[in-house]
mmCIF file of C-alpha atoms in Angstrom:
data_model
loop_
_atom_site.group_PDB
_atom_site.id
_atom_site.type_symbol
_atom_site.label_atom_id
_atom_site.label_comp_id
_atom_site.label_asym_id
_atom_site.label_seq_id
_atom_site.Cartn_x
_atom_site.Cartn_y
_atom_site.Cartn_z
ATOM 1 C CA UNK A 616 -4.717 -16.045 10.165
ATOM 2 C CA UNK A 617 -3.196 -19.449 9.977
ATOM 3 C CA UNK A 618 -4.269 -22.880 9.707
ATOM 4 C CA UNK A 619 -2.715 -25.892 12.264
ATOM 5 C CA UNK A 620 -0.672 -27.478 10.040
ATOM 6 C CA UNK A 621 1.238 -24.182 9.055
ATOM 7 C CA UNK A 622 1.280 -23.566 13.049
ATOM 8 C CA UNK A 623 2.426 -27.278 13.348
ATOM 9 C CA UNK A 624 5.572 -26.455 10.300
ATOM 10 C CA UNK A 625 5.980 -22.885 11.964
ATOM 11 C CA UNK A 626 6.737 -25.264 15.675
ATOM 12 C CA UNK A 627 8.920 -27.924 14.109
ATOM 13 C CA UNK A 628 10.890 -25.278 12.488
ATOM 14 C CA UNK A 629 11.489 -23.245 15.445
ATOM 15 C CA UNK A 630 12.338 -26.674 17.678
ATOM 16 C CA UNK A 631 14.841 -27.931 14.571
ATOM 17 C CA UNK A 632 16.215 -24.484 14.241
ATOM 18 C CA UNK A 633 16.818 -24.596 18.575
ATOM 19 C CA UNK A 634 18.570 -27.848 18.904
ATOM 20 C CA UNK A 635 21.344 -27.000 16.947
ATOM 21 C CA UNK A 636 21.970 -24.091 18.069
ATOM 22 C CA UNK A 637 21.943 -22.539 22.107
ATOM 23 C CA UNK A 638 20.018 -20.004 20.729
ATOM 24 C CA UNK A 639 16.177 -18.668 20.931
ATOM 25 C CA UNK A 640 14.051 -17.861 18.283
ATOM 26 C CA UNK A 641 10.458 -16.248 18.642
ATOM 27 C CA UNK A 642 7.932 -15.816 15.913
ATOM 28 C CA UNK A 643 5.137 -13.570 16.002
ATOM 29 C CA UNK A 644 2.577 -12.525 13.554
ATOM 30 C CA UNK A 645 0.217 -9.457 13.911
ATOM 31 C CA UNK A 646 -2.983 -9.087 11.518
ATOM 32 C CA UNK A 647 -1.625 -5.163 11.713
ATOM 33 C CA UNK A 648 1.403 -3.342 13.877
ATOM 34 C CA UNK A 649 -1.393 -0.674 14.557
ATOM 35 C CA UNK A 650 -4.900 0.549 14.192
ATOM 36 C CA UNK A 651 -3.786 3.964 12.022
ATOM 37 C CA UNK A 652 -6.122 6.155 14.007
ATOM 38 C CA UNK A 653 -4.247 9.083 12.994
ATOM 39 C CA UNK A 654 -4.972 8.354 9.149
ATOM 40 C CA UNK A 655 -8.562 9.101 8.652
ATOM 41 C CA UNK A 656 -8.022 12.198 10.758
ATOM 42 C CA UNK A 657 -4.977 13.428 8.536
ATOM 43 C CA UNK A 658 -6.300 12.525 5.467
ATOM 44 C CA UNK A 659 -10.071 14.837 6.491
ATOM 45 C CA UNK A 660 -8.022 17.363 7.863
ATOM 46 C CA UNK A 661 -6.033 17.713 4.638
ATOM 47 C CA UNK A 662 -9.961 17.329 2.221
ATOM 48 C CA UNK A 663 -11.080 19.879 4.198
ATOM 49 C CA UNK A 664 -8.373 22.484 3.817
ATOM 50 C CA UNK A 665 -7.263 21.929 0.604
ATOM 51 C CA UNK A 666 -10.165 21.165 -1.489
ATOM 52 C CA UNK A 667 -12.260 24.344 -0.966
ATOM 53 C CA UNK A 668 -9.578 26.586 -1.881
ATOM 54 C CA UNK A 669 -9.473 24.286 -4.958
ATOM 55 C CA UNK A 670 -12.589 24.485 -5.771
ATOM 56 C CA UNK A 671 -12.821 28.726 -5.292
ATOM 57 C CA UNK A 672 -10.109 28.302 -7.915
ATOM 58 C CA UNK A 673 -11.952 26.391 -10.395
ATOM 59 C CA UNK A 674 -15.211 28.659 -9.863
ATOM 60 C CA UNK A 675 -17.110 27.678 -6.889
ATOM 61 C CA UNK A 676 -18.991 30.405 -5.500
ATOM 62 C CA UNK A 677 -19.517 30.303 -1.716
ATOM 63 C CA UNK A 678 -22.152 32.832 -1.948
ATOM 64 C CA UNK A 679 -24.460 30.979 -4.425
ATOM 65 C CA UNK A 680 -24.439 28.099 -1.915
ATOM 66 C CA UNK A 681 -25.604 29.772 0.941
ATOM 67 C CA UNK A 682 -28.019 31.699 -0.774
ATOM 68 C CA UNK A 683 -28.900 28.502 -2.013
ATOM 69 C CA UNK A 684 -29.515 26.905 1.212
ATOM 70 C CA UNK A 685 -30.517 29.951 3.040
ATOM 71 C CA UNK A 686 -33.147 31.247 0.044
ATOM 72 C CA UNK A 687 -32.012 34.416 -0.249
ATOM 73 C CA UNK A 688 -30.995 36.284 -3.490
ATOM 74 C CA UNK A 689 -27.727 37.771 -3.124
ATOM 75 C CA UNK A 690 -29.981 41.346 -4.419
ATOM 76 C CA UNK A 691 -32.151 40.948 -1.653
ATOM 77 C CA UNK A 692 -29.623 41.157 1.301
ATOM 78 C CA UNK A 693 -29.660 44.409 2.708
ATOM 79 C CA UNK A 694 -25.622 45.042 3.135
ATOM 80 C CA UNK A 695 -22.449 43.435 1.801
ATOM 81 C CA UNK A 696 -21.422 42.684 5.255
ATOM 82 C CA UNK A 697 -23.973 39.732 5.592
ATOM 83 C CA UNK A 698 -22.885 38.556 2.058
ATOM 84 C CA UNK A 699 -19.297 38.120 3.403
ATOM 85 C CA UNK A 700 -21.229 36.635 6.150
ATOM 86 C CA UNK A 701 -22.875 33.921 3.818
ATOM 87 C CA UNK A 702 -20.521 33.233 2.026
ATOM 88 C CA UNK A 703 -17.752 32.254 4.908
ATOM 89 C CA UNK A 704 -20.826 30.285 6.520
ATOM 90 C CA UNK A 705 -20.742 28.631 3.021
ATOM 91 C CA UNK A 706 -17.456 28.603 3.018
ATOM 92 C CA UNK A 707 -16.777 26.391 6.761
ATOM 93 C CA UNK A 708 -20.216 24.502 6.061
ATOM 94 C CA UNK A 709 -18.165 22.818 2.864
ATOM 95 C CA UNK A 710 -14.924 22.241 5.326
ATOM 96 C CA UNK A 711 -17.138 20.369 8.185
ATOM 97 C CA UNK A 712 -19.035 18.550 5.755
ATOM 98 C CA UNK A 713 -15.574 17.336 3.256
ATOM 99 C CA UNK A 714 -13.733 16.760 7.276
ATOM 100 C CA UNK A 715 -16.502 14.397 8.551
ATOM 101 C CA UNK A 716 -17.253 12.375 4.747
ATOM 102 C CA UNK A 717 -13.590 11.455 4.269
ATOM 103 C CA UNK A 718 -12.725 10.633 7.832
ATOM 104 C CA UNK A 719 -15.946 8.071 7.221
ATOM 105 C CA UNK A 720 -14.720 6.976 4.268
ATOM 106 C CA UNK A 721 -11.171 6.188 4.947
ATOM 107 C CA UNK A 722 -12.488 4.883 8.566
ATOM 108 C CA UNK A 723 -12.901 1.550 6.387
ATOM 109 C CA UNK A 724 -10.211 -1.052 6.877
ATOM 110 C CA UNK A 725 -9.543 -1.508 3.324
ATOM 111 C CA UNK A 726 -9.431 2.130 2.072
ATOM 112 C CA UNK A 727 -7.258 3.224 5.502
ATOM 113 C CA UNK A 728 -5.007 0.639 4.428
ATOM 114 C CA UNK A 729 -4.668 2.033 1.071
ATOM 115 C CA UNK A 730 -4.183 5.481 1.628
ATOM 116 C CA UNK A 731 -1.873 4.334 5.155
ATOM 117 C CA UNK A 732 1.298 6.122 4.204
ATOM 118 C CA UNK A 733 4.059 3.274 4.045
ATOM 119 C CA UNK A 734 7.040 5.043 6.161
ATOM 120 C CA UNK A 735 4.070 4.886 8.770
ATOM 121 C CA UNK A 736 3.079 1.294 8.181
ATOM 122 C CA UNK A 737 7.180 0.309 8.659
ATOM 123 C CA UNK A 738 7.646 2.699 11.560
ATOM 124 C CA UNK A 739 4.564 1.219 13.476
ATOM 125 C CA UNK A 740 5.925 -2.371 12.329
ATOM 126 C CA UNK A 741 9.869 -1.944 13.852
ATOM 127 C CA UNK A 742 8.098 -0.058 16.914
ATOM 128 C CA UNK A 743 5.342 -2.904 17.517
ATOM 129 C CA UNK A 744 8.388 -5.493 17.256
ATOM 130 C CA UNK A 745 10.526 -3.741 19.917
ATOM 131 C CA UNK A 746 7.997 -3.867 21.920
ATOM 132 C CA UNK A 747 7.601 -7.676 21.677
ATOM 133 C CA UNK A 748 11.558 -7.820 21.899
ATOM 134 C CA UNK A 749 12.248 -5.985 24.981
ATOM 135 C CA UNK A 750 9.486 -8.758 26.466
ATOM 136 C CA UNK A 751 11.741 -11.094 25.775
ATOM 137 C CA UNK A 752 14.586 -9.733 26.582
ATOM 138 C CA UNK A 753 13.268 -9.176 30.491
ATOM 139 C CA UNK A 754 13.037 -13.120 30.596
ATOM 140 C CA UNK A 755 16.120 -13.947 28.411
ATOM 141 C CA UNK A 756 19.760 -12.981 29.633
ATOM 142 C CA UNK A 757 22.020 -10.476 28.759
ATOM 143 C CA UNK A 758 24.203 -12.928 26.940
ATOM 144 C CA UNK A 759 21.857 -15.321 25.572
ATOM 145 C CA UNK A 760 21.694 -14.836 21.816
ATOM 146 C CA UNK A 761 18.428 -14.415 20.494
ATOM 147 C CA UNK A 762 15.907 -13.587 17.447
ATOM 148 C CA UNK A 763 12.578 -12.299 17.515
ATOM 149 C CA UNK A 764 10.605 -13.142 13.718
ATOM 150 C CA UNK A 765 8.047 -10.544 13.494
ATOM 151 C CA UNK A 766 5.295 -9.993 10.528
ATOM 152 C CA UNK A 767 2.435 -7.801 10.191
ATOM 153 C CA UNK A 768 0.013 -9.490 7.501
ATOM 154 C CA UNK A 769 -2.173 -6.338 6.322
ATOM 155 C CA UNK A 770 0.874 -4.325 6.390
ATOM 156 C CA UNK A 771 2.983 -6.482 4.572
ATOM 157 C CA UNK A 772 5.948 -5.426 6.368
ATOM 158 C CA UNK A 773 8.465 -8.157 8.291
ATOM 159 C CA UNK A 774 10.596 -6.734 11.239
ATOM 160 C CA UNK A 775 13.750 -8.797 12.773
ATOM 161 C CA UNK A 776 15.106 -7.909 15.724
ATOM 162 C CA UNK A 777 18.333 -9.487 17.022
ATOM 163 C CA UNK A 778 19.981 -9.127 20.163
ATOM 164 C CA UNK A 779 22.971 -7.656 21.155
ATOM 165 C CA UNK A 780 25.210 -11.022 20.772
ATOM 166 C CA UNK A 781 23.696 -12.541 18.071
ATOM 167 C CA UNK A 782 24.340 -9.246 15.772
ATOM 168 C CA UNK A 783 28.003 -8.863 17.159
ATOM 169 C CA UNK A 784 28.438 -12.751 15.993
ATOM 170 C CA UNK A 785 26.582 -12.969 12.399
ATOM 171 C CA UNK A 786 26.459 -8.885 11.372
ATOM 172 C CA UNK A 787 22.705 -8.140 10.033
ATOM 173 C CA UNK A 788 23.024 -9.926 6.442
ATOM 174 C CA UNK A 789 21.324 -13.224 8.264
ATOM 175 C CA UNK A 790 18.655 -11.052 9.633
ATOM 176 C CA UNK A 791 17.923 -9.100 6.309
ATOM 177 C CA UNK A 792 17.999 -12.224 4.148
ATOM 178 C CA UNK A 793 15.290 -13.816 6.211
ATOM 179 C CA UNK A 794 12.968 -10.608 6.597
ATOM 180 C CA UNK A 795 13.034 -10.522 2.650
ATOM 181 C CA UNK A 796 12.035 -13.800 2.247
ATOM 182 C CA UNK A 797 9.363 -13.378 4.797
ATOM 183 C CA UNK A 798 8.346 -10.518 2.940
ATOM 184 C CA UNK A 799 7.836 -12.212 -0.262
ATOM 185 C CA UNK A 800 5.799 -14.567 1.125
ATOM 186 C CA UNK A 801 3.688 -12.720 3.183
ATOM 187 C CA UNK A 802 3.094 -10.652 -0.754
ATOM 188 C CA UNK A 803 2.414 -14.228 -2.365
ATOM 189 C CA UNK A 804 0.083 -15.456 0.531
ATOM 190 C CA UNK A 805 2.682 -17.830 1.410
ATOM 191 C CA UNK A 806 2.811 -16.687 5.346
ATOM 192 C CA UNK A 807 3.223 -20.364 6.638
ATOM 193 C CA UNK A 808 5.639 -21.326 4.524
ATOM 194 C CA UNK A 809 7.381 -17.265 4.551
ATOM 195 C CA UNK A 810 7.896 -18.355 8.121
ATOM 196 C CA UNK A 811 10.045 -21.366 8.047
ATOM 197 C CA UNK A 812 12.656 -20.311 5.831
ATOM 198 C CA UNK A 813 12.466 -17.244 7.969
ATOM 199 C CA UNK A 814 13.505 -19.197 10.893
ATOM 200 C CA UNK A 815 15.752 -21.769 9.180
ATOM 201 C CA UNK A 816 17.834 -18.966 7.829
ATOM 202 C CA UNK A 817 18.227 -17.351 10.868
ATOM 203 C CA UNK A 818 18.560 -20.664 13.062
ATOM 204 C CA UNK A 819 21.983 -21.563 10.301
ATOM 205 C CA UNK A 820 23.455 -18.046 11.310
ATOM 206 C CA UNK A 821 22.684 -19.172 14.875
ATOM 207 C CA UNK A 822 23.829 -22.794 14.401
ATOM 208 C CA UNK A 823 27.402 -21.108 13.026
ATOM 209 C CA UNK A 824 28.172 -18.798 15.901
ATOM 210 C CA UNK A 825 26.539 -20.774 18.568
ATOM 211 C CA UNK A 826 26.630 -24.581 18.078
ATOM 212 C CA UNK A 827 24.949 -26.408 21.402
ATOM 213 C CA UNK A 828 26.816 -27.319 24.405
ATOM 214 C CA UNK A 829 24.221 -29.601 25.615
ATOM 215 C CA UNK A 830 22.741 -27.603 28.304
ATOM 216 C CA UNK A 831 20.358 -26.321 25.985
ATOM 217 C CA UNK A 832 16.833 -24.736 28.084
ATOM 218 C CA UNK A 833 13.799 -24.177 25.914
ATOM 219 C CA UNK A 834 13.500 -20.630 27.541
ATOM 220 C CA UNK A 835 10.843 -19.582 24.810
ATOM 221 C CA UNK A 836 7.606 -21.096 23.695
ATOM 222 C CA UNK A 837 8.214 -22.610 20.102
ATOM 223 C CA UNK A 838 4.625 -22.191 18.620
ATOM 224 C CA UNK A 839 4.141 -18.939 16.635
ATOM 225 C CA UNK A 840 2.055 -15.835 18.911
ATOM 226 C CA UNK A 841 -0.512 -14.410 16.729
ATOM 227 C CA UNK A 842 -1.839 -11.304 17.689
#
């Protein structure tokens, strides 16, 4: 998703950002925070119960389509019962057929994105960065103030996650001021460069609350995880 130099600049920043501070900082970037199975599902299940009613209101005829397909003249059936008969036949035929076309259609990366509600896309994002913040929190201490950078590309959506004593030290201004940015650049195609002010922002709020006291550890890898 990147090239080496913007790896390299994504490094140095993080390393910079570190030695001033007794801080860690983590960056990771995700092509997406999830696979959206549930979308092309949601989005057939809601064709295929909405549109046929729709389309009884605007004159479709049930019957003439299964006489239609089954060749028989709605004069020549013998009682009204297999009429009703046809014409729910008709009627489910349309909602298998409208279920399995869109859940094909928005099966393809680029329209699933699209129609990808965006509450979803930021909900997936924050839960998909939790999840790569409680793994470092189980080989960081309790106390040891840390910030994990996370971006999903395709879903355009940037999710910073701060522990416990970082927050009580710089509030969450630092944090939002660094996701916007991100943001932006992620928009703009700028990821590489999104990502160091990203980290320089939030290595300053680190650098004001916790200077270094020269027994700095690199606990955390400095190159960016790209998932």
């Amino acid at each position: 998703m990147l090239d080496e130099r913007d790896r390299q600049h994504i490094a140095d920043a993080v390393a910079r950002a570190e030695t001033n501070c007794t801080g860690e900082i983590s960056c990771v970037l995700a092509e997406e925070a999830s696979h959206y199975r549930e979308v092309p599902l949601g989005w057939a299940a809601l064709a295929a119960l909405v549109l046929p009613p729709l389309g009884l209101m605007l004159g479709f005829r049930p019957l003439a389509l299964a006489e239609m397909i089954s060749g028989w003249a709605a004069a020549q059936a013998a009682e009204t019962e297999r009429e009703i008969l046809l014409a729910l036949s008709a009627y489910a035929v349309v909602q298998v057929v409208l279920f399995a076309v869109v859940a094909l259609i928005v099966s393809i990366p680029a329209v699933r994105r699209a129609l990808t509600p965006s509450f979803l896309k930021r909900h997936r994002t924050s839960q998909s960065a939790r999840h790569h913040f409680a793994a470092l929190a189980a080989r960081l201490g309790a106390d040891t103030p840390y910030v994990l950078i996370y971006a999903s590309r395709r879903d355009r959506r940037v999710e910073i996650v701060a522990s416990e004593a970082a927050c009580r030290a710089t509030g969450d201004t630092p944090w939002r001021d660094a996701a916007n940015v991100l943001t932006a650049s992620l928009r703009d195609g700028r990821t590489g460069e999104g990502f160091v002010r990203a980290v320089e922002i939030c290595g300053a709020a680190l650098a004001r609350h916790f200077p270094p006291n020269g027994e700095k550890h690199n606990a955390l890898p400095d190159t960016l995880l790209e998932t």
